[in-house]
Amino acid sequence: MAELNPLSPRVPATRAVREVPDRVSLDGVEQRWDASWSQQGLYAFDRTAAREQVYSIDTPPPTVSGSLHVGHVFSYTHTDVVARYRRMRGAEVFYPMGWDDNGLPTERRVQNYYGVRCDPSLPYVEGFVPPHQGDAGSGGKSAKDQVPVSRRNFIELCVRLSAEDEQQFEALWRRLGLSVDWSRTYQTIGERARAVAQAAFLRNLARGEAYQAEAPGLWDVTFQTAVAQAELEARDYPGAYHRVAFHRTDGGGDVHIETTRPELLPACVALIAHPDDERYQHLFGSTVTSPLFGVELPVLAHPAAEPDKGAGIAMCCTFGDLTDVQWWRELRLPTRSVVGRDGRLLRETPDWITSDGGRALYADLAGKTTFSAREAVVAGLRDSGELDGEPVATQRKANFYEKGDKPLEIVTSRQWYIRNGGRDEELRAALLTRGAELGFHPEFMRVRYENWVNGLNGDWLVSRQRFFGVPFPVWYRLDEDGNPDHGNPLVPAESALPIDPSTDCPEGFTEDQRGVPGGFAADPDVMDTWATSSLSPLIVGGWLSDDDLFSRVYPMDLRPQGQDIIRTWLFSTVVRSHLEFGALPWSDAAISGWILDPDRKKMSKSKGNVVTPMGLLEEHGSDAVRYWAASAKLGTDAAFEVGQMKIGRRLAIKVLNASKFALSFGAADEPVSLDPAHVTRPIDRAMLAGLADVVEAATASLEAYDHTRALEVTETFFWTFCDDYLELVKDRAYAAEDDPEGAASARAALGIALDTLLRLFAPVLPFATEEVWSWWREGSVHRAAWPTAEPLRVAAGDADAGVVAAAGAALAALRKVKSEAKVSMRTPITAVTLTVPSPARASVELALGDVRAAGRVTGALRLVSGEDGTSVARDAELGVAEQRA
RNA sequence: GGGCGAUUGGCUCAGUGGUAGAGCGCCUCGUUCACACCGAGGAGGUCACUGGUUCGAACCCAGUAUCGCCCACCA
């Protein structure tokens, strides 16, 4: 007898069939197994595991104030397949879940839900009760109805509301079968996250990587906050070219420029043309006066002026666009801002406008939005005759804050920045190197990272003029006049974090010194949400709070995420990790694609696709939905296709039925054997040889983050296994009395194959495979070892995997005869000539007994070799199907 | 303007040099002794287009078109 080969190291090689149900079903498997896994702590992370054993995942925290959609189900399934595979490979998988409750969406939701708004100037109120609760109320919708509360109170309400949302999210994830360790969750506004965000910032500050600067920057007038480059979105925006006359002060006539922003005429500081532009050579060095306002301005040369744009000469205003900022900086032009932070023209008439007419006109513009100011200026230009012709409509691109609906303005403000290579070639090169070290899956996503880093035009602006968020943990001394000393911020000790400078005091000061000359003042700003989420691996890994854990999970193995946030979440995480540790935060990044509508548009709620994830799971079953998700490659957009889910459901049910059948050959007194020594028949060995190939292919694919290929090879094998192999050997497996050795061979082969297939399917179909596993095995399939090809090869010996295919083709030929004769497959064939391809003849002969049995060939079977590549049955004589008693 | 994907049967997609594949849908038939949430058989494609390389191209090269996306573009 061959050496017993334990295919499942953690389970005895044979085990009595316990309870294969008479009727199998997927009904209720999700609830049953989720409860069981949860109770067993099956996915709990063993924090005593050594680092080499750990596979850690930096799970994306979904935004709890939003709702989960099918895209989440899609991408989180991809991650779970990886997690389950790694766990079966023997890794201790660190798979936490975070909740993103930081940022604008949550702020708005809390405002509306509780009827409050955040006002950091207020003191904390113990036991605060919000005015109302729930989305239905109308009380909190408008700002004036909202009760102002301290930041600490606001954050408490946020955490409270998130907790409710989290329950629903967790319920969905559990139903989907995510193998998350639910004891390891975090919130991006939670205490740990605030402490980590502040500590990381203070370290950046101490090392000079974070700094403050007062500079013109992009500004959203609706949200009244500065906006970072990564949050920009270029959108089409209707505009019009206005051809406007400036007047030469030397009396030489008019100079015409074209502008889409005539309302910025009062902010004009110069006219600029390209130094080589012949048309304007003679004007360089001279001055002109602006129309309507009569302000005297120089005509200057700068290479950023493009001769073929507009009139080739531009008016430079402070500030109409980023080119204006460049000119202003490089030509050292004065600052003449007229647009305020609210997007309206400043109330006070600027002192650089001196003419009576100009001052009168400005007084009329003061307080107007840029839109109505534009109308007023155009009307004025028309009246004065300084508008040449009529405005020409144009479609242009304008920068928008991705959550805003008005074009961004440029205003000057004091902001915090973190260096990200945007103005530092050395750092940029280092971050490009980090990107090159990271394993992108799929590989082509790497260029998005590189494009982004190469296109950075400034450092990362991390401060936001909002009230809700992680506050900057700094204060400023106030001088005798009450002016803050921004150059020397006061910082807390790391051990005191998190703090809120609006309610906590810097060391050496008392609360009554807040805001008074000689005292101190808090930094009013909060951090960009990416400044917190860029630290997600540190937050969840226990950085600064649990060194032991941190050393076991960090740097992490995998960052799964969407392609849309490579420039934000992925890049900013790399930046923080590089600055703090000089290394990547993870070795690999798995980028999921979009879910598209049937009409190939990105799926969105607004388009009426109200497919709720829970509804999908209830309708099709979780394994089916997972199958659909797992069928799509990383980085590739996938269609939302119910049909694919139905196929997944069919597969899951087939797994149950085929397993039930394979196990039915055993009995309580005669256990299903997993002993490869029993597998003696060529076709049985051939099947195992084919299975060994499948194991190798599936394993190699999963190692390369190609779960679709792994699923495909497994599934293809499985259907052939069911349709051909199972049919071929079932009679022999039944006939234990006539041919004990043949029956034992078939039964052991079935058992080994089933055991292997269940493991191969487990990452994608966790519920169906666990259900079957429970019928005959101990423990969970999800903690069983991932199969390896070697023991299968040993069992297969020198068998050729082609035997199953050859026998299957022969069987198909026999079936075809019956199908064409339109008779039952049970119809006996009393005589037939079976022509098979010459190379397959030997294989068919090896399995001829099984072929005859499966084809119900009761009489003479003449086997001949053919030249053509297909198997054909001819001259068949058909009997009459007998009804079994 | 620069770049990245995609283009294969009605649909969704595999297939990186050697006689076009799968599933769904469709057609025909069968069937309840694993599986009607079923089985068997069948029809259906000049692989977007144009050139090139090669004994041989869905696959490699050059170019074109269409679709999607990323980056840049506010005079």
Short mmCIF file of N, CA and C (backbone and C1' of nucleotides) in Angstrom, two decimals, chain A residues 234 241 258 260 304 306 314 323 396-397 567 600 633 641 647 649-650 653-654 657-658 661 712 723 727 734 815-816 819 822 825-826 884, chain B residues 2-5 11-15 23-24 28-35 37-42 68-75:
data_model
loop_
_atom_site.label_atom_id
_atom_site.label_comp_id
_atom_site.label_asym_id
_atom_site.label_seq_id
_atom_site.Cartn_x
_atom_site.Cartn_y
_atom_site.Cartn_z
N ALA A 234 -11.63 69.41 -13.46
CA ALA A 234 -11.83 70.35 -14.57
C ALA A 234 -13.18 70.05 -15.20
N TYR A 241 -15.70 85.47 -24.54
CA TYR A 241 -14.57 86.38 -24.72
C TYR A 241 -15.11 87.79 -24.86
N GLU A 258 -8.39 90.20 -24.81
CA GLU A 258 -9.63 89.44 -24.69
C GLU A 258 -9.65 88.76 -23.33
N THR A 260 -12.24 86.48 -20.41
CA THR A 260 -13.52 85.87 -20.03
C THR A 260 -13.93 86.35 -18.64
N ALA A 304 5.41 83.02 -20.49
CA ALA A 304 4.21 82.20 -20.31
C ALA A 304 3.03 82.73 -21.10
N GLU A 306 0.97 83.33 -24.25
CA GLU A 306 0.91 82.56 -25.50
C GLU A 306 0.35 83.42 -26.61
N ALA A 314 -2.37 89.55 -22.64
CA ALA A 314 -3.35 89.24 -21.61
C ALA A 314 -3.32 90.25 -20.51
N THR A 323 -1.90 81.15 -13.97
CA THR A 323 -0.88 81.87 -14.73
C THR A 323 -0.71 83.27 -14.16
N ARG A 396 -15.25 76.72 -22.03
CA ARG A 396 -13.91 76.58 -21.52
C ARG A 396 -13.91 75.58 -20.36
N LYS A 397 -12.72 75.21 -19.97
CA LYS A 397 -12.59 74.34 -18.80
C LYS A 397 -12.30 75.22 -17.60
N ARG A 567 -4.42 59.23 -6.98
CA ARG A 567 -3.73 60.50 -6.76
C ARG A 567 -3.94 61.03 -5.35
N ARG A 600 -23.00 51.27 -20.34
CA ARG A 600 -21.57 51.57 -20.32
C ARG A 600 -21.24 52.88 -19.65
N LYS A 633 -11.66 41.12 -13.65
CA LYS A 633 -10.26 41.32 -13.35
C LYS A 633 -10.05 42.62 -12.60
N GLU A 641 -24.16 42.90 -14.09
CA GLU A 641 -24.84 41.90 -14.88
C GLU A 641 -25.47 40.83 -13.99
N ILE A 647 -25.42 32.74 -12.91
CA ILE A 647 -24.46 31.67 -13.20
C ILE A 647 -23.73 31.29 -11.91
N ARG A 649 -24.90 31.53 -8.94
CA ARG A 649 -25.81 30.78 -8.07
C ARG A 649 -25.89 29.33 -8.55
N ARG A 650 -25.94 29.17 -9.86
CA ARG A 650 -26.01 27.83 -10.40
C ARG A 650 -24.77 27.03 -10.01
N ILE A 653 -24.96 26.02 -6.34
CA ILE A 653 -25.89 24.90 -6.15
C ILE A 653 -25.30 23.61 -6.71
N LYS A 654 -24.60 23.77 -7.82
CA LYS A 654 -23.97 22.58 -8.41
C LYS A 654 -22.93 22.01 -7.44
N ASN A 657 -24.83 19.96 -4.95
CA ASN A 657 -25.38 18.72 -5.48
C ASN A 657 -24.31 17.71 -5.86
N ALA A 658 -23.27 18.21 -6.51
CA ALA A 658 -22.21 17.29 -6.91
C ALA A 658 -21.54 16.70 -5.67
N PHE A 661 -23.62 14.05 -4.13
CA PHE A 661 -23.53 12.84 -4.93
C PHE A 661 -22.23 12.09 -4.66
N GLU A 712 -11.56 30.79 -13.10
CA GLU A 712 -11.89 30.22 -14.41
C GLU A 712 -11.36 28.79 -14.57
N ASP A 723 -19.88 16.88 -15.55
CA ASP A 723 -20.59 16.42 -16.74
C ASP A 723 -20.00 15.14 -17.31
N GLU A 727 -20.15 11.28 -14.51
CA GLU A 727 -21.03 10.39 -15.27
C GLU A 727 -20.30 9.10 -15.65
N TYR A 734 -20.85 2.82 -7.84
CA TYR A 734 -21.99 2.14 -7.21
C TYR A 734 -21.69 0.65 -7.01
N ARG A 815 -23.64 10.18 -26.70
CA ARG A 815 -24.82 10.99 -26.33
C ARG A 815 -25.44 11.62 -27.57
N LYS A 816 -24.57 12.03 -28.47
CA LYS A 816 -25.06 12.73 -29.65
C LYS A 816 -25.96 11.83 -30.48
N SER A 819 -29.18 11.95 -28.78
CA SER A 819 -29.80 13.26 -28.89
C SER A 819 -30.41 13.44 -30.28
N LYS A 822 -33.37 11.61 -30.80
CA LYS A 822 -34.40 12.15 -29.93
C LYS A 822 -34.94 11.12 -28.96
N MET A 825 -31.39 9.64 -22.73
CA MET A 825 -30.00 9.27 -22.52
C MET A 825 -29.89 7.90 -21.85
N ARG A 826 -31.00 7.42 -21.32
CA ARG A 826 -30.96 6.11 -20.66
C ARG A 826 -31.11 4.97 -21.67
N ARG A 884 -36.67 1.79 -14.32
CA ARG A 884 -36.16 1.06 -13.17
C ARG A 884 -37.28 0.81 -12.17
P G B 2 -0.40 64.86 -28.83
"O5'" G B 2 0.04 64.45 -27.36
"C5'" G B 2 1.36 64.70 -26.91
"C4'" G B 2 1.54 64.17 -25.51
"C3'" G B 2 1.12 62.71 -25.30
"O3'" G B 2 2.09 61.78 -25.74
"C1'" G B 2 0.21 64.01 -23.58
P G B 3 1.59 60.38 -26.30
"O5'" G B 3 1.01 59.65 -25.02
"C5'" G B 3 1.88 59.31 -23.95
"C4'" G B 3 1.09 58.88 -22.75
"C3'" G B 3 0.27 57.60 -22.89
"O3'" G B 3 1.09 56.45 -22.81
"C1'" G B 3 -1.01 59.23 -21.77
P C B 4 0.61 55.11 -23.43
"O5'" C B 4 -0.50 54.62 -22.40
"C5'" C B 4 -0.18 54.43 -21.03
"C4'" C B 4 -1.41 54.00 -20.29
"C3'" C B 4 -2.18 52.89 -20.95
"O3'" C B 4 -1.57 51.63 -20.71
"C1'" C B 4 -3.68 54.57 -20.28
P G B 5 -1.87 50.41 -21.61
"O5'" G B 5 -3.23 49.93 -20.94
"C5'" G B 5 -4.21 49.45 -21.75
"C4'" G B 5 -5.52 49.44 -21.02
"C3'" G B 5 -6.57 48.81 -21.90
"O3'" G B 5 -6.58 47.42 -21.67
"C1'" G B 5 -7.29 50.95 -21.28
P C B 11 -24.15 42.39 -29.09
"O5'" C B 11 -24.53 41.87 -27.63
"C5'" C B 11 -25.50 42.56 -26.84
"C4'" C B 11 -25.51 41.96 -25.45
"C3'" C B 11 -24.15 41.97 -24.75
"O3'" C B 11 -23.93 43.19 -24.08
"C1'" C B 11 -25.11 39.81 -24.60
P U B 12 -22.46 43.72 -23.83
"O5'" U B 12 -21.92 42.67 -22.76
"C5'" U B 12 -22.39 42.72 -21.41
"C4'" U B 12 -21.68 41.66 -20.60
"C3'" U B 12 -20.17 41.66 -20.71
"O3'" U B 12 -19.60 42.66 -19.88
"C1'" U B 12 -20.97 39.44 -20.90
P C B 13 -18.11 43.16 -20.15
"O5'" C B 13 -17.31 41.82 -19.89
"C5'" C B 13 -16.12 41.53 -20.56
"C4'" C B 13 -15.81 40.07 -20.35
"C3'" C B 13 -14.45 39.62 -20.85
"O3'" C B 13 -13.48 39.90 -19.86
"C1'" C B 13 -16.11 38.07 -21.54
P A B 14 -11.96 39.95 -20.25
"O5'" A B 14 -11.62 38.42 -20.09
"C5'" A B 14 -11.06 37.73 -21.16
"C4'" A B 14 -10.87 36.29 -20.77
"C3'" A B 14 -9.62 35.69 -21.38
"O3'" A B 14 -8.52 35.86 -20.54
"C1'" A B 14 -11.49 34.39 -21.97
P G B 15 -7.26 36.65 -21.08
"O5'" G B 15 -6.80 35.75 -22.30
"C5'" G B 15 -6.36 34.41 -22.10
"C4'" G B 15 -6.40 33.65 -23.40
"C3'" G B 15 -5.54 34.22 -24.52
"O3'" G B 15 -4.21 33.76 -24.43
"C1'" G B 15 -7.70 33.77 -25.35
P G B 23 -20.13 26.49 -22.42
"O5'" G B 23 -20.80 27.62 -21.53
"C5'" G B 23 -20.67 27.59 -20.11
"C4'" G B 23 -21.20 28.88 -19.55
"C3'" G B 23 -22.59 29.27 -20.02
"O3'" G B 23 -23.61 28.61 -19.30
"C1'" G B 23 -21.16 31.13 -20.22
P C B 24 -24.97 28.31 -19.94
"O5'" C B 24 -25.61 29.77 -20.09
"C5'" C B 24 -25.98 30.52 -18.93
"C4'" C B 24 -26.38 31.92 -19.34
"C3'" C B 24 -27.53 32.00 -20.33
"O3'" C B 24 -28.79 31.90 -19.70
"C1'" C B 24 -25.78 33.43 -21.02
P U B 28 -37.50 24.69 -31.20
"O5'" U B 28 -36.70 23.31 -31.27
"C5'" U B 28 -36.54 22.64 -32.50
"C4'" U B 28 -35.77 21.36 -32.28
"C3'" U B 28 -36.29 20.46 -31.17
"O3'" U B 28 -37.40 19.68 -31.57
"C1'" U B 28 -33.94 20.67 -30.98
P C B 29 -38.47 19.29 -30.46
"O5'" C B 29 -37.66 18.29 -29.52
"C5'" C B 29 -37.39 16.97 -29.95
"C4'" C B 29 -36.34 16.34 -29.07
"C3'" C B 29 -36.78 15.96 -27.66
"O3'" C B 29 -37.56 14.79 -27.64
"C1'" C B 29 -34.61 16.90 -27.61
P G B 30 -38.58 14.53 -26.46
"O5'" G B 30 -37.59 14.13 -25.28
"C5'" G B 30 -36.78 12.98 -25.41
"C4'" G B 30 -35.77 12.96 -24.30
"C3'" G B 30 -36.34 12.86 -22.90
"O3'" G B 30 -36.63 11.52 -22.57
"C1'" G B 30 -34.64 14.51 -22.96
P U B 31 -37.76 11.19 -21.58
"O5'" U B 31 -37.16 11.61 -20.18
"C5'" U B 31 -35.96 11.02 -19.71
"C4'" U B 31 -35.50 11.79 -18.51
"C3'" U B 31 -36.51 11.83 -17.38
"O3'" U B 31 -36.31 10.72 -16.55
"C1'" U B 31 -35.66 14.01 -17.82
P U B 32 -37.44 10.21 -15.68
"O5'" U B 32 -37.12 10.89 -14.29
"C5'" U B 32 -35.78 11.07 -13.84
"C4'" U B 32 -35.78 12.07 -12.72
"C3'" U B 32 -36.30 11.50 -11.41
"O3'" U B 32 -35.19 10.97 -10.69
"C1'" U B 32 -37.34 13.60 -11.88
P C B 33 -35.15 10.43 -9.34
"O5'" C B 33 -33.57 10.23 -9.15
"C5'" C B 33 -33.10 9.83 -7.88
"C4'" C B 33 -32.30 8.56 -7.98
"C3'" C B 33 -31.11 8.61 -8.92
"O3'" C B 33 -30.00 9.22 -8.28
"C1'" C B 33 -32.26 6.60 -9.24
P A B 34 -28.75 9.60 -9.02
"O5'" A B 34 -28.53 11.03 -8.35
"C5'" A B 34 -28.68 11.17 -6.95
"C4'" A B 34 -28.41 12.61 -6.58
"C3'" A B 34 -29.17 13.63 -7.44
"O3'" A B 34 -30.46 13.87 -6.93
"C1'" A B 34 -26.87 14.21 -7.32
P C B 35 -31.65 14.20 -7.92
"O5'" C B 35 -31.33 15.67 -8.42
"C5'" C B 35 -31.38 16.76 -7.50
"C4'" C B 35 -30.72 17.96 -8.13
"C3'" C B 35 -31.32 18.41 -9.46
"O3'" C B 35 -32.43 19.27 -9.26
"C1'" C B 35 -28.96 18.37 -9.60
P C B 37 -36.45 24.73 -9.96
"O5'" C B 37 -35.02 25.25 -10.38
"C5'" C B 37 -34.80 26.37 -11.27
"C4'" C B 37 -33.30 26.65 -11.22
"C3'" C B 37 -32.56 25.31 -11.16
"O3'" C B 37 -32.00 24.88 -12.40
"C1'" C B 37 -32.07 26.69 -9.23
P C B 38 -31.00 25.23 -13.36
"O5'" C B 38 -30.39 23.80 -13.72
"C5'" C B 38 -30.10 22.88 -12.67
"C4'" C B 38 -30.24 21.46 -13.18
"C3'" C B 38 -29.61 21.18 -14.53
"O3'" C B 38 -28.20 21.04 -14.43
"C1'" C B 38 -31.72 20.18 -14.46
P G B 39 -27.34 21.36 -15.71
"O5'" G B 39 -27.57 20.05 -16.57
"C5'" G B 39 -27.17 18.79 -16.06
"C4'" G B 39 -27.56 17.70 -17.01
"C3'" G B 39 -27.11 17.89 -18.45
"O3'" G B 39 -25.75 17.51 -18.62
"C1'" G B 39 -29.37 17.27 -18.45
P A B 40 -24.92 18.19 -19.78
"O5'" A B 40 -25.47 17.45 -21.08
"C5'" A B 40 -25.27 16.06 -21.23
"C4'" A B 40 -25.89 15.61 -22.52
"C3'" A B 40 -25.47 16.39 -23.75
"O3'" A B 40 -24.22 15.96 -24.26
"C1'" A B 40 -27.80 16.17 -23.74
P G B 41 -23.31 16.98 -25.04
"O5'" G B 41 -24.11 17.24 -26.39
"C5'" G B 41 -24.16 16.22 -27.37
"C4'" G B 41 -25.14 16.59 -28.45
"C3'" G B 41 -24.82 17.86 -29.23
"O3'" G B 41 -23.83 17.64 -30.23
"C1'" G B 41 -27.08 17.89 -28.63
P G B 42 -22.93 18.84 -30.73
"O5'" G B 42 -23.96 19.80 -31.49
"C5'" G B 42 -24.59 19.37 -32.68
"C4'" G B 42 -25.60 20.39 -33.14
"C3'" G B 42 -25.05 21.75 -33.51
"O3'" G B 42 -24.52 21.76 -34.82
"C1'" G B 42 -26.99 22.01 -32.19
P G B 68 -17.69 57.84 -24.42
"O5'" G B 68 -16.82 57.16 -23.26
"C5'" G B 68 -17.42 56.23 -22.39
"C4'" G B 68 -16.38 55.61 -21.50
"C3'" G B 68 -15.52 56.59 -20.72
"O3'" G B 68 -16.18 57.10 -19.59
"C1'" G B 68 -14.16 54.90 -21.65
P C B 69 -15.81 58.60 -19.08
"O5'" C B 69 -14.35 58.40 -18.47
"C5'" C B 69 -14.16 57.65 -17.29
"C4'" C B 69 -12.71 57.35 -17.07
"C3'" C B 69 -11.79 58.54 -16.83
"O3'" C B 69 -11.89 59.02 -15.51
"C1'" C B 69 -10.75 57.06 -18.33
P C B 70 -11.49 60.54 -15.18
"O5'" C B 70 -9.90 60.45 -15.19
"C5'" C B 70 -9.21 59.68 -14.22
"C4'" C B 70 -7.72 59.76 -14.48
"C3'" C B 70 -7.15 61.16 -14.57
"O3'" C B 70 -6.93 61.74 -13.31
"C1'" C B 70 -6.32 59.86 -16.35
P C B 71 -7.10 63.30 -13.11
"O5'" C B 71 -5.85 63.87 -13.91
"C5'" C B 71 -4.53 63.69 -13.42
"C4'" C B 71 -3.52 64.16 -14.42
"C3'" C B 71 -3.63 65.61 -14.85
"O3'" C B 71 -3.12 66.51 -13.89
"C1'" C B 71 -3.25 64.27 -16.75
P A B 72 -3.76 67.99 -13.80
"O5'" A B 72 -3.27 68.67 -15.16
"C5'" A B 72 -1.91 69.04 -15.31
"C4'" A B 72 -1.69 69.58 -16.71
"C3'" A B 72 -2.52 70.80 -17.09
"O3'" A B 72 -1.99 72.00 -16.57
"C1'" A B 72 -2.59 69.22 -18.83
P C B 73 -2.99 73.13 -16.13
"O5'" C B 73 -3.64 73.60 -17.50
"C5'" C B 73 -2.83 74.19 -18.50
"C4'" C B 73 -3.67 74.41 -19.74
"C3'" C B 73 -4.89 75.30 -19.55
"O3'" C B 73 -4.56 76.67 -19.70
"C1'" C B 73 -5.50 73.34 -20.74
P C B 74 -4.89 77.70 -18.49
"O5'" C B 74 -6.10 78.48 -19.00
"C5'" C B 74 -6.86 78.83 -19.82
"C4'" C B 74 -8.28 79.09 -19.28
"C3'" C B 74 -8.56 80.57 -19.10
"O3'" C B 74 -9.59 80.92 -20.02
"C1'" C B 74 -9.39 79.28 -17.27
P A B 75 -9.40 81.71 -21.22
"O5'" A B 75 -8.55 82.97 -20.76
"C5'" A B 75 -9.17 84.21 -20.51
"C4'" A B 75 -8.43 85.30 -21.28
"C3'" A B 75 -8.21 84.95 -22.75
"O3'" A B 75 -9.31 85.39 -23.52
"C1'" A B 75 -6.18 85.63 -21.75
#
